[in-house]
Tab-separated table of C-alpha atoms and ligand atoms in Angstrom:
chain	number	residue	atom	x	y	z
A	1	MET	CA	-5.089	197.238	-80.776
A	2	SER	CA	-2.155	196.637	-78.439
A	3	ALA	CA	1.444	195.652	-78.996
A	4	ALA	CA	1.726	192.993	-76.334
A	5	CYS	CA	-0.815	191.197	-74.235
A	6	ARG	CA	0.233	190.547	-70.653
A	7	ILE	CA	-0.830	187.653	-68.436
A	8	VAL	CA	-1.052	188.444	-64.725
A	9	SER	CA	-2.336	186.620	-61.659
A	10	GLU	CA	-3.412	189.632	-59.560
A	11	VAL	CA	-6.586	191.613	-60.280
A	12	GLY	CA	-5.283	195.108	-59.387
A	13	GLU	CA	-4.380	196.191	-62.929
A	14	ALA	CA	-7.574	194.673	-64.293
A	15	VAL	CA	-9.667	196.750	-61.864
A	16	ALA	CA	-7.882	199.930	-63.014
A	17	LEU	CA	-8.265	199.032	-66.680
A	18	LEU	CA	-11.994	198.350	-66.290
A	19	ALA	CA	-12.469	201.671	-64.497
A	20	ALA	CA	-10.682	203.407	-67.396
A	21	GLY	CA	-13.084	201.899	-69.966
A	22	GLY	CA	-10.763	199.086	-71.023
A	23	VAL	CA	-11.371	195.399	-71.678
A	24	VAL	CA	-9.793	192.529	-69.720
A	25	ALA	CA	-9.993	188.744	-69.909
A	26	PHE	CA	-10.635	187.034	-66.578
A	27	PRO	CA	-11.299	183.516	-65.267
A	28	THR	CA	-14.661	182.205	-64.139
A	29	GLU	CA	-15.585	178.678	-63.044
A	30	THR	CA	-17.182	178.009	-66.469
A	31	VAL	CA	-14.932	179.595	-69.138
A	32	TYR	CA	-12.753	182.711	-69.405
A	33	GLY	CA	-14.712	185.934	-69.961
A	34	LEU	CA	-13.911	189.147	-71.832
A	35	GLY	CA	-15.076	191.905	-69.520
A	36	ALA	CA	-15.868	195.616	-69.600
A	37	ASP	CA	-17.747	198.084	-67.386
A	38	ALA	CA	-21.394	197.226	-68.098
A	39	THR	CA	-22.499	200.845	-67.549
A	40	ASN	CA	-20.085	202.168	-70.198
A	41	PRO	CA	-21.426	201.695	-73.763
A	42	GLU	CA	-18.065	202.565	-75.351
A	43	ALA	CA	-16.228	200.006	-73.255
A	44	VAL	CA	-18.904	197.413	-74.075
A	45	GLY	CA	-18.561	198.294	-77.766
A	46	ARG	CA	-14.870	197.359	-77.556
A	47	ILE	CA	-15.828	193.815	-76.521
A	48	PHE	CA	-17.849	193.367	-79.706
A	49	ARG	CA	-15.008	194.679	-81.865
A	50	ILE	CA	-12.406	192.478	-80.189
A	51	LYS	CA	-14.558	189.362	-80.667
A	52	ASP	CA	-15.925	190.287	-84.127
A	53	ARG	CA	-19.307	189.660	-82.541
A	54	PRO	CA	-22.523	191.061	-84.083
A	55	THR	CA	-23.720	193.917	-81.877
A	56	ASP	CA	-27.263	192.551	-81.513
A	57	HIS	CA	-25.957	189.590	-79.496
A	58	PRO	CA	-26.679	190.304	-75.819
A	59	LEU	CA	-24.014	189.989	-73.122
A	60	ILE	CA	-24.277	188.573	-69.611
A	61	VAL	CA	-23.741	191.081	-66.779
A	62	HIS	CA	-21.594	189.581	-64.006
A	63	LEU	CA	-22.269	190.753	-60.453
A	64	ALA	CA	-20.456	190.435	-57.118
A	65	ASP	CA	-23.556	189.375	-55.213
A	66	ILE	CA	-27.288	188.878	-55.256
A	67	SER	CA	-27.993	192.305	-53.727
A	68	GLN	CA	-26.943	193.940	-57.035
A	69	MET	CA	-29.659	192.094	-58.968
A	70	ASN	CA	-32.144	194.955	-58.745
A	71	ASP	CA	-29.626	197.493	-60.047
A	72	TRP	CA	-29.958	195.697	-63.401
A	73	ALA	CA	-33.375	194.025	-63.468
A	74	MET	CA	-36.917	194.986	-62.541
A	75	GLU	CA	-40.178	193.133	-61.905
A	76	ILE	CA	-37.977	190.361	-60.526
A	77	PRO	CA	-40.102	187.246	-59.834
A	78	ASP	CA	-39.725	185.239	-56.610
A	79	GLU	CA	-38.308	182.387	-58.681
A	80	ALA	CA	-35.255	184.518	-59.462
A	81	TYR	CA	-34.501	185.005	-55.765
A	82	LEU	CA	-35.031	181.306	-55.046
A	83	LEU	CA	-32.633	180.265	-57.811
A	84	ALA	CA	-30.058	182.969	-57.063
A	85	GLU	CA	-30.004	182.099	-53.358
A	86	ARG	CA	-29.539	178.433	-54.143
A	87	PHE	CA	-27.022	178.610	-57.028
A	88	TRP	CA	-25.103	181.921	-56.827
A	89	PRO	CA	-22.199	182.271	-56.838
A	90	GLY	CA	-22.271	179.593	-59.549
A	91	PRO	CA	-22.739	178.587	-63.193
A	92	LEU	CA	-26.303	179.880	-63.636
A	93	THR	CA	-27.411	182.891	-65.713
A	94	LEU	CA	-30.894	184.306	-65.154
A	95	ILE	CA	-32.706	186.232	-67.901
A	96	LEU	CA	-34.855	188.946	-66.333
A	97	ARG	CA	-36.748	192.069	-67.353
A	98	ARG	CA	-34.051	194.720	-67.710
A	99	ASP	CA	-33.909	197.927	-65.727
A	100	GLY	CA	-33.989	201.160	-67.745
A	101	ARG	CA	-30.438	201.997	-66.662
A	102	VAL	CA	-28.929	199.034	-68.540
A	103	PRO	CA	-27.281	200.307	-71.755
A	104	ASP	CA	-28.648	199.000	-75.074
A	105	ALA	CA	-25.064	198.055	-75.943
A	106	VAL	CA	-25.243	195.275	-73.326
A	107	THR	CA	-28.602	193.764	-74.263
A	108	GLY	CA	-28.490	194.276	-78.006
A	109	GLY	CA	-31.641	196.352	-77.570
A	110	LEU	CA	-33.650	193.516	-75.947
A	111	ASP	CA	-35.919	194.393	-73.027
A	112	THR	CA	-34.300	191.622	-70.963
A	113	VAL	CA	-30.881	191.187	-69.351
A	114	GLY	CA	-28.799	188.142	-68.393
A	115	LEU	CA	-27.297	188.211	-64.869
A	116	ARG	CA	-24.875	185.898	-63.109
A	117	VAL	CA	-22.689	185.855	-59.995
A	118	PRO	CA	-19.734	183.642	-60.986
A	119	GLY	CA	-18.472	180.983	-58.575
A	120	HIS	CA	-14.788	181.768	-58.876
A	121	PRO	CA	-12.676	183.507	-56.198
A	122	VAL	CA	-10.667	185.591	-58.691
A	123	ALA	CA	-13.760	186.696	-60.625
A	124	LEU	CA	-15.486	187.611	-57.361
A	125	ASN	CA	-12.437	189.516	-56.167
A	126	LEU	CA	-12.369	191.443	-59.451
A	127	LEU	CA	-16.095	192.193	-59.225
A	128	ARG	CA	-15.931	193.306	-55.600
A	129	ARG	CA	-12.951	195.578	-56.151
A	130	PHE	CA	-14.380	197.019	-59.364
A	131	GLY	CA	-17.663	197.555	-57.551
A	132	GLY	CA	-20.063	197.421	-60.513
A	133	GLY	CA	-21.394	195.011	-63.116
A	134	ILE	CA	-18.984	193.528	-65.657
A	135	ALA	CA	-20.479	192.692	-69.058
A	136	ALA	CA	-18.665	189.654	-70.392
A	137	PRO	CA	-19.069	187.083	-73.143
A	138	SER	CA	-16.699	184.147	-73.438
A	139	ALA	CA	-13.201	185.340	-74.438
A	140	ASN	CA	-13.073	183.737	-77.900
A	141	ARG	CA	-13.541	185.027	-81.410
A	142	PHE	CA	-17.157	184.954	-82.523
A	143	GLY	CA	-18.468	181.426	-83.177
A	144	ARG	CA	-15.336	179.673	-81.951
A	145	ILE	CA	-14.596	177.417	-78.992
A	146	SER	CA	-14.732	179.074	-75.566
A	147	PRO	CA	-11.383	179.322	-73.742
A	148	THR	CA	-10.841	177.341	-70.554
A	149	THR	CA	-7.242	178.485	-69.926
A	150	ALA	CA	-5.408	181.827	-70.185
A	151	ARG	CA	-3.316	180.347	-73.001
A	152	HIS	CA	-6.462	179.701	-75.045
A	153	VAL	CA	-7.420	183.364	-74.603
A	154	LEU	CA	-3.966	184.415	-75.730
A	155	GLU	CA	-4.271	182.220	-78.855
A	156	GLU	CA	-7.701	183.651	-79.668
A	157	LEU	CA	-7.296	187.322	-78.835
A	158	GLY	CA	-3.678	187.986	-77.842
A	159	ASP	CA	-3.185	190.403	-80.739
A	160	ARG	CA	-6.209	192.495	-79.713
A	161	LEU	CA	-6.091	192.516	-75.944
A	162	GLU	CA	-3.944	194.172	-73.263
A	163	LEU	CA	-4.469	192.045	-70.200
A	164	ILE	CA	-5.457	188.512	-69.193
A	165	VAL	CA	-5.934	187.550	-65.558
A	166	ASP	CA	-4.793	183.924	-65.274
A	167	SER	CA	-6.070	181.529	-62.649
A	168	GLY	CA	-5.415	178.175	-64.296
A	169	PRO	CA	-7.940	175.893	-66.020
A	170	CYS	CA	-11.662	176.441	-65.423
A	171	ARG	CA	-13.318	173.993	-63.033
A	172	VAL	CA	-16.579	173.499	-64.991
A	173	GLY	CA	-15.338	173.951	-68.559
A	174	LEU	CA	-18.698	174.642	-70.284
A	175	GLU	CA	-20.652	177.914	-70.273
A	176	SER	CA	-23.310	178.595	-67.620
A	177	THR	CA	-26.835	177.202	-67.650
A	178	ILE	CA	-29.200	179.947	-68.886
A	179	VAL	CA	-32.771	180.098	-67.557
A	180	SER	CA	-35.225	182.724	-68.738
A	181	LEU	CA	-37.718	183.957	-66.144
A	182	VAL	CA	-39.554	186.493	-68.302
A	183	GLY	CA	-42.155	184.212	-69.887
A	184	ALA	CA	-45.230	182.492	-68.497
A	185	ARG	CA	-43.013	179.548	-67.542
A	186	PRO	CA	-39.271	179.323	-66.749
A	187	GLN	CA	-37.389	178.232	-69.829
A	188	LEU	CA	-34.011	176.573	-70.282
A	189	LEU	CA	-32.123	178.494	-72.998
A	190	ARG	CA	-28.742	176.795	-72.597
A	191	PRO	CA	-27.990	173.638	-70.591
A	192	GLY	CA	-24.961	173.691	-68.297
A	193	ALA	CA	-23.522	172.212	-65.121
A	194	ILE	CA	-26.686	173.115	-63.201
A	195	SER	CA	-29.274	170.747	-64.662
A	196	VAL	CA	-33.005	171.080	-65.167
A	197	ALA	CA	-33.421	168.617	-62.308
A	198	ASP	CA	-31.386	170.927	-60.030
A	199	ILE	CA	-33.584	173.866	-61.031
A	200	GLU	CA	-36.826	171.940	-60.634
A	201	ALA	CA	-35.661	170.821	-57.193
A	202	VAL	CA	-36.014	174.512	-56.291
A	203	LEU	CA	-38.979	175.601	-58.447
A	204	GLY	CA	-41.038	172.408	-58.434
A	205	ARG	CA	-41.349	169.415	-60.742
A	206	SER	CA	-42.033	169.896	-64.458
A	207	ARG	CA	-41.900	173.662	-64.048
A	208	VAL	CA	-39.163	174.327	-66.614
A	209	ALA	CA	-39.747	174.307	-70.371
A	210	CYS	CA	-36.829	172.779	-72.295
A	211	PRO	CA	-37.136	173.452	-76.016
A	212	PRO	CA	-34.917	171.214	-78.172
A	213	LEU	CA	-31.756	172.778	-79.613
A	214	SER	CA	-33.327	173.107	-83.061
A	215	ASP	CA	-36.170	175.283	-81.688
A	216	ARG	CA	-33.975	177.362	-79.465
A	217	PRO	CA	-32.555	180.343	-81.386
A	218	ARG	CA	-34.885	182.783	-79.656
A	219	ALA	CA	-32.125	185.249	-78.809
A	220	PRO	CA	-29.410	186.368	-81.188
A	221	GLY	CA	-26.305	184.365	-80.343
A	222	MET	CA	-28.317	181.249	-79.609
A	223	HIS	CA	-28.208	179.698	-83.065
A	224	ALA	CA	-27.199	176.083	-83.281
A	225	SER	CA	-23.885	176.518	-85.116
A	226	HIS	CA	-21.552	177.763	-82.416
A	227	TYR	CA	-18.682	176.724	-80.184
A	228	ALA	CA	-17.117	175.160	-83.253
A	229	PRO	CA	-13.709	173.920	-84.349
A	230	ARG	CA	-12.495	175.079	-87.770
A	231	LYS	CA	-12.125	171.534	-89.025
A	232	PRO	CA	-15.163	169.525	-90.097
A	233	PHE	CA	-16.717	168.015	-86.987
A	234	ARG	CA	-19.460	165.380	-86.624
A	235	VAL	CA	-21.184	163.615	-83.738
A	236	MET	CA	-22.167	160.013	-84.434
A	237	GLU	CA	-23.551	157.000	-82.679
A	238	ARG	CA	-20.721	154.603	-82.006
A	239	THR	CA	-22.358	151.895	-84.122
A	240	LEU	CA	-22.102	154.144	-87.222
A	241	ILE	CA	-18.587	155.416	-86.659
A	242	ARG	CA	-16.680	152.428	-87.983
A	243	GLU	CA	-18.260	152.502	-91.410
A	244	SER	CA	-18.155	156.308	-91.748
A	245	ILE	CA	-14.506	156.429	-90.823
A	246	SER	CA	-13.638	153.739	-93.332
A	247	ARG	CA	-15.396	155.795	-96.004
A	248	MET	CA	-13.617	159.022	-95.021
A	249	ARG	CA	-10.263	157.311	-94.939
A	250	GLY	CA	-11.021	155.749	-98.284
A	251	ALA	CA	-11.316	159.337	-99.522
A	252	GLY	CA	-7.842	160.001	-98.100
A	253	ARG	CA	-8.883	161.963	-94.992
A	254	LYS	CA	-7.128	161.781	-91.643
A	255	VAL	CA	-9.771	161.238	-89.005
A	256	VAL	CA	-9.572	161.499	-85.231
A	257	VAL	CA	-12.259	160.185	-82.884
A	258	ILE	CA	-13.188	161.730	-79.538
A	259	THR	CA	-14.671	158.904	-77.533
A	260	PHE	CA	-16.132	158.621	-74.052
A	261	LEU	CA	-15.824	154.827	-74.132
A	262	SER	CA	-12.629	153.265	-72.909
A	263	ARG	CA	-13.220	150.377	-75.334
A	264	VAL	CA	-11.684	151.218	-78.699
A	265	ASP	CA	-11.353	147.734	-80.223
A	266	ASP	CA	-14.448	148.346	-82.385
A	267	LEU	CA	-12.787	151.339	-84.083
A	268	PRO	CA	-10.974	150.740	-87.383
A	269	ASP	CA	-7.288	149.821	-87.074
A	270	ASN	CA	-4.795	152.643	-86.815
A	271	VAL	CA	-7.411	155.359	-86.473
A	272	ALA	CA	-6.360	158.175	-84.133
A	273	PHE	CA	-8.553	158.589	-81.072
A	274	HIS	CA	-8.710	160.566	-77.852
A	275	VAL	CA	-10.350	158.847	-74.896
A	276	MET	CA	-12.405	161.219	-72.733
A	277	PRO	CA	-13.415	160.629	-69.110
A	278	GLY	CA	-16.528	158.476	-68.719
A	279	ASN	CA	-17.996	160.879	-66.191
A	280	PRO	CA	-19.923	163.882	-67.592
A	281	ASP	CA	-18.398	166.521	-65.266
A	282	ASP	CA	-14.843	165.463	-66.094
A	283	TYR	CA	-15.697	165.158	-69.776
A	284	ALA	CA	-17.136	168.718	-69.717
A	285	ARG	CA	-14.037	170.104	-68.012
A	286	GLU	CA	-11.737	168.700	-70.729
A	287	LEU	CA	-13.881	168.990	-73.854
A	288	TYR	CA	-12.917	172.448	-75.153
A	289	ALA	CA	-9.192	171.964	-74.551
A	290	VAL	CA	-9.344	168.641	-76.415
A	291	MET	CA	-11.327	170.113	-79.339
A	292	ARG	CA	-8.853	172.969	-79.568
A	293	ALA	CA	-5.830	170.648	-79.525
A	294	LEU	CA	-7.302	168.340	-82.186
A	295	ASP	CA	-8.333	171.350	-84.265
A	296	ASN	CA	-4.689	172.475	-84.222
A	297	GLY	CA	-3.460	168.918	-84.896
A	298	ASP	CA	-2.704	167.120	-88.124
A	299	PHE	CA	-6.247	165.893	-88.911
A	300	ASP	CA	-8.813	166.617	-91.622
A	301	PHE	CA	-11.903	165.523	-89.757
A	302	ILE	CA	-12.948	165.236	-86.100
A	303	VAL	CA	-15.632	162.758	-85.051
A	304	ALA	CA	-17.099	162.386	-81.562
A	305	ASP	CA	-19.183	159.468	-80.449
A	306	ALA	CA	-22.488	160.547	-78.972
A	307	PRO	CA	-22.627	160.296	-75.173
A	308	PRO	CA	-25.832	158.818	-73.697
A	309	ASP	CA	-29.051	160.770	-74.207
A	310	ALA	CA	-29.434	161.194	-70.439
A	311	LEU	CA	-29.779	164.244	-68.196
A	312	PRO	CA	-26.221	164.244	-66.744
A	313	TRP	CA	-24.873	164.456	-70.316
A	314	GLN	CA	-27.259	167.165	-71.521
A	315	ALA	CA	-24.774	170.074	-71.530
A	316	VAL	CA	-22.002	168.024	-73.150
A	317	ARG	CA	-24.364	166.759	-75.858
A	318	ASP	CA	-25.642	170.287	-76.482
A	319	ARG	CA	-22.107	171.612	-77.102
A	320	LEU	CA	-21.098	168.621	-79.251
A	321	TYR	CA	-24.153	168.978	-81.461
A	322	ARG	CA	-23.705	172.755	-81.707
A	323	ALA	CA	-20.057	172.291	-82.653
A	324	ALA	CA	-21.261	169.972	-85.406
A	325	GLY	CA	-23.671	172.687	-86.580
B	1	TXA	O1	-20.494	180.808	-68.439
B	1	TXA	C1	-20.830	181.811	-69.073
B	1	TXA	O2	-22.012	182.147	-69.188
B	1	TXA	C2	-19.712	182.646	-69.723
B	1	TXA	C3	-18.880	183.265	-68.609
B	1	TXA	C4	-17.828	184.215	-69.127
B	1	TXA	O3	-19.725	183.887	-67.684
B	1	TXA	N1	-20.273	183.632	-70.593
B	1	TXA	C5	-20.816	183.325	-71.792
B	1	TXA	O4	-21.204	184.457	-72.522
B	1	TXA	O5	-20.941	182.186	-72.213
B	1	TXA	P1	-21.550	184.381	-74.070
B	1	TXA	O6	-21.822	185.797	-74.471
B	1	TXA	O7	-20.502	183.664	-74.799
B	1	TXA	O8	-22.900	183.600	-74.111
B	1	TXA	C6	-24.019	184.214	-73.505
B	1	TXA	C7	-25.295	183.729	-74.105
B	1	TXA	C8	-25.461	184.169	-75.549
B	1	TXA	O9	-25.842	183.052	-76.314
B	1	TXA	C9	-26.589	185.184	-75.488
B	1	TXA	O10	-27.437	185.123	-76.603
B	1	TXA	C10	-27.323	184.788	-74.215
B	1	TXA	O11	-26.338	184.332	-73.359
B	1	TXA	N2	-27.990	185.941	-73.605
B	1	TXA	C11	-27.429	187.006	-73.000
B	1	TXA	N3	-28.370	187.899	-72.647
B	1	TXA	C12	-29.549	187.395	-73.044
B	1	TXA	C13	-30.899	187.840	-72.983
B	1	TXA	N4	-31.217	189.007	-72.467
B	1	TXA	N5	-31.864	187.044	-73.497
B	1	TXA	C14	-31.553	185.842	-74.044
B	1	TXA	N6	-30.296	185.359	-74.133
B	1	TXA	C15	-29.318	186.126	-73.653
B	2	MG	MG1	-19.602	182.548	-76.140
């Protein structure tokens, strides 16, 4: 596609490239995105080719501010305005009834569209200067781990991309919370940094339906196996890890454990481990970089111990279990 991919810190070239129908990688507070002009079906088509992503998987349209919401959606319920006013710019994507002007290329032919105003100064600068909506999935190859630094994007897509806008590591580190507002009841489609409790603090208690991961593939691109390392990956309760690891090592496999506990004396001797922060926000920020590094390391098998089944850990648990398939 292009001979050399360049990494820049200013958005000027990216604005020009978007206007010319090109594709650029850019930072957001969640993960790096791979953006194109959302009104240009050919430009949007390039995103799918670069990622090897099936074309029926819908993309999120990124906007500069809330006033652009009705350029892209119609029959917008009051709940959308309440949530957007509270959480935008920020890591929340709203699924709304799409406006007729939204190209099929963006929504995969669905009658809904995902919208988000990202909470990142460089992304907002890019959006304001470009002036329109930017369709953008995460800037990784299809099914792989989302990038949280410009270097990750370069590793994933450097041979297929012209330009990456670099603004350092992403503050949140996991993809946005997705809430659908097109059904009878608001529905959580993907947990993220904004929790169900945060959303219900705005919409009212017990208002949001939260289907379990196994019941959730209601949109293409939502299936459970996603965000995955190439190496075999499992999530296990800590009490089961010791025995499983002994078995795997007995079979001659090099295992590494991602653990959120600082206590490692119950792990088998000489097993490799990576201690994560004990706080869910910090854990989330580091998770994808750690998975990527271990995936590139000299191991045959990656095991993570399961963080607590509690609301603050919901997004982290979701991504760990998806990575495990
Ligand atoms: O944090 C994020 O959301 C990042 C940054 C770049 O904004 N973007 C991101 O995009 O994670 P992507 O394409 O990797 O994941 C978007 C998810 C997909 O699983 C897709 O199925 C879902 O959003 N989605 C998009 N539009 C949808 C729609 N109309 N209905 C249901 N799900 C939708
Ligand atoms: Mg993605």
